[in-house]
């Protein structure tokens, strides 16, 4: 996979702005991994903090949050109040 394939999914990298989440599995994983880099590994986040970060990255931040959790780039408590990398 070329870096250009990954980069074409983003309108910009600084700040990170996603155009669309790719359908191809490999490219989707790379894209989610890049988005997960917005989060610090040693920190817990509230749902609101996660939403605020993801709102800046992609319009459908709820879908993006769900994808990050489903693909295990973020973990969360059962009640969804706390998130961590």
PDB file of C-alpha atoms in Angstrom:
ATOM      1  CA  UNK A   1       0.000   0.000   0.000  1.00  0.00           C
ATOM      2  CA  UNK A   2       1.459   3.342  -1.040  1.00  0.00           C
ATOM      3  CA  UNK A   3       1.427   6.320   1.294  1.00  0.00           C
ATOM      4  CA  UNK A   4      -0.427   8.257  -1.420  1.00  0.00           C
ATOM      5  CA  UNK A   5      -3.341   5.806  -1.103  1.00  0.00           C
ATOM      6  CA  UNK A   6      -3.594   6.661   2.573  1.00  0.00           C
ATOM      7  CA  UNK A   7      -3.162  10.384   2.117  1.00  0.00           C
ATOM      8  CA  UNK A   8      -5.917  10.703  -0.466  1.00  0.00           C
ATOM      9  CA  UNK A   9      -8.457   9.861   2.255  1.00  0.00           C
ATOM     10  CA  UNK A  10      -7.595  13.099   4.062  1.00  0.00           C
ATOM     11  CA  UNK A  11      -8.323  16.683   3.055  1.00  0.00           C
ATOM     12  CA  UNK A  12      -5.444  17.715   5.328  1.00  0.00           C
ATOM     13  CA  UNK A  13      -3.094  16.094   7.821  1.00  0.00           C
ATOM     14  CA  UNK A  14      -2.543  19.155  10.041  1.00  0.00           C
ATOM     15  CA  UNK A  15      -5.168  19.573  11.231  1.00  0.00           C
ATOM     16  CA  UNK A  16      -6.373  16.062  10.447  1.00  0.00           C
ATOM     17  CA  UNK A  17      -9.481  16.230   8.214  1.00  0.00           C
ATOM     18  CA  UNK A  18     -10.974  13.042   6.807  1.00  0.00           C
ATOM     19  CA  UNK A  19     -12.793  13.150   3.462  1.00  0.00           C
ATOM     20  CA  UNK A  20     -14.384   9.705   3.780  1.00  0.00           C
ATOM     21  CA  UNK A  21     -13.748   6.454   5.589  1.00  0.00           C
ATOM     22  CA  UNK A  22     -12.505   3.964   2.972  1.00  0.00           C
ATOM     23  CA  UNK A  23     -14.419   0.792   2.194  1.00  0.00           C
ATOM     24  CA  UNK A  24     -11.333  -1.353   1.535  1.00  0.00           C
ATOM     25  CA  UNK A  25     -10.382  -3.129   4.756  1.00  0.00           C
ATOM     26  CA  UNK A  26      -6.624  -2.493   4.591  1.00  0.00           C
ATOM     27  CA  UNK A  27      -7.007   1.212   3.803  1.00  0.00           C
ATOM     28  CA  UNK A  28      -9.725   1.586   6.454  1.00  0.00           C
ATOM     29  CA  UNK A  29      -7.379   0.106   9.092  1.00  0.00           C
ATOM     30  CA  UNK A  30      -4.587   2.491   8.111  1.00  0.00           C
ATOM     31  CA  UNK A  31      -6.987   5.437   8.196  1.00  0.00           C
ATOM     32  CA  UNK A  32      -8.369   4.491  11.625  1.00  0.00           C
ATOM     33  CA  UNK A  33      -4.851   4.021  12.933  1.00  0.00           C
ATOM     34  CA  UNK A  34      -3.936   7.524  11.747  1.00  0.00           C
ATOM     35  CA  UNK A  35      -7.037   8.951  13.461  1.00  0.00           C
ATOM     36  CA  UNK A  36      -6.247   7.061  16.671  1.00  0.00           C
ATOM     37  CA  UNK A  37      -2.983   9.009  16.811  1.00  0.00           C
ATOM     38  CA  UNK A  38      -5.116  12.005  17.903  1.00  0.00           C
ATOM     39  CA  UNK A  39      -5.423  10.290  21.299  1.00  0.00           C
ATOM     40  CA  UNK A  40      -2.752   9.936  23.983  1.00  0.00           C
ATOM     41  CA  UNK A  41      -2.164   6.367  25.160  1.00  0.00           C
ATOM     42  CA  UNK A  42      -1.745   7.154  28.851  1.00  0.00           C
ATOM     43  CA  UNK A  43      -4.903   9.234  29.161  1.00  0.00           C
ATOM     44  CA  UNK A  44      -8.613   8.570  29.725  1.00  0.00           C
ATOM     45  CA  UNK A  45     -11.157  10.641  27.821  1.00  0.00           C
ATOM     46  CA  UNK A  46     -14.799  11.404  28.467  1.00  0.00           C
ATOM     47  CA  UNK A  47     -17.247  10.719  25.661  1.00  0.00           C
ATOM     48  CA  UNK A  48     -17.567  14.468  25.164  1.00  0.00           C
ATOM     49  CA  UNK A  49     -13.787  14.855  24.794  1.00  0.00           C
ATOM     50  CA  UNK A  50     -13.685  12.010  22.251  1.00  0.00           C
ATOM     51  CA  UNK A  51     -16.557  13.616  20.341  1.00  0.00           C
ATOM     52  CA  UNK A  52     -14.859  17.014  20.301  1.00  0.00           C
ATOM     53  CA  UNK A  53     -11.640  15.527  18.923  1.00  0.00           C
ATOM     54  CA  UNK A  54     -13.465  13.506  16.276  1.00  0.00           C
ATOM     55  CA  UNK A  55     -15.758  16.400  15.260  1.00  0.00           C
ATOM     56  CA  UNK A  56     -12.644  18.160  14.037  1.00  0.00           C
ATOM     57  CA  UNK A  57     -11.647  15.145  11.972  1.00  0.00           C
ATOM     58  CA  UNK A  58     -14.910  14.035  10.344  1.00  0.00           C
ATOM     59  CA  UNK A  59     -18.507  15.200  10.091  1.00  0.00           C
ATOM     60  CA  UNK A  60     -19.982  11.867  11.242  1.00  0.00           C
ATOM     61  CA  UNK A  61     -17.973  11.712  14.454  1.00  0.00           C
ATOM     62  CA  UNK A  62     -20.377   9.208  16.089  1.00  0.00           C
ATOM     63  CA  UNK A  63     -19.772   6.691  13.295  1.00  0.00           C
ATOM     64  CA  UNK A  64     -16.051   7.344  13.502  1.00  0.00           C
ATOM     65  CA  UNK A  65     -16.068   6.802  17.283  1.00  0.00           C
ATOM     66  CA  UNK A  66     -17.938   3.516  16.850  1.00  0.00           C
ATOM     67  CA  UNK A  67     -15.442   2.352  14.201  1.00  0.00           C
ATOM     68  CA  UNK A  68     -12.473   3.199  16.425  1.00  0.00           C
ATOM     69  CA  UNK A  69     -13.996   1.151  19.261  1.00  0.00           C
ATOM     70  CA  UNK A  70     -15.092  -1.726  17.019  1.00  0.00           C
ATOM     71  CA  UNK A  71     -11.623  -2.013  15.497  1.00  0.00           C
ATOM     72  CA  UNK A  72     -10.053  -1.704  18.967  1.00  0.00           C
ATOM     73  CA  UNK A  73      -8.149   1.526  18.414  1.00  0.00           C
ATOM     74  CA  UNK A  74     -10.099   2.876  21.390  1.00  0.00           C
ATOM     75  CA  UNK A  75     -11.515   1.005  24.369  1.00  0.00           C
ATOM     76  CA  UNK A  76     -14.429   2.171  26.483  1.00  0.00           C
ATOM     77  CA  UNK A  77     -16.275   1.371  29.680  1.00  0.00           C
ATOM     78  CA  UNK A  78     -19.556  -0.531  29.396  1.00  0.00           C
ATOM     79  CA  UNK A  79     -21.535   2.647  30.047  1.00  0.00           C
ATOM     80  CA  UNK A  80     -19.542   4.571  27.390  1.00  0.00           C
ATOM     81  CA  UNK A  81     -18.472   7.319  29.784  1.00  0.00           C
ATOM     82  CA  UNK A  82     -14.708   6.724  29.601  1.00  0.00           C
ATOM     83  CA  UNK A  83     -12.484   5.988  26.612  1.00  0.00           C
ATOM     84  CA  UNK A  84      -8.788   5.189  26.337  1.00  0.00           C
ATOM     85  CA  UNK A  85      -6.297   4.095  23.736  1.00  0.00           C
TER      86      UNK A  85
END
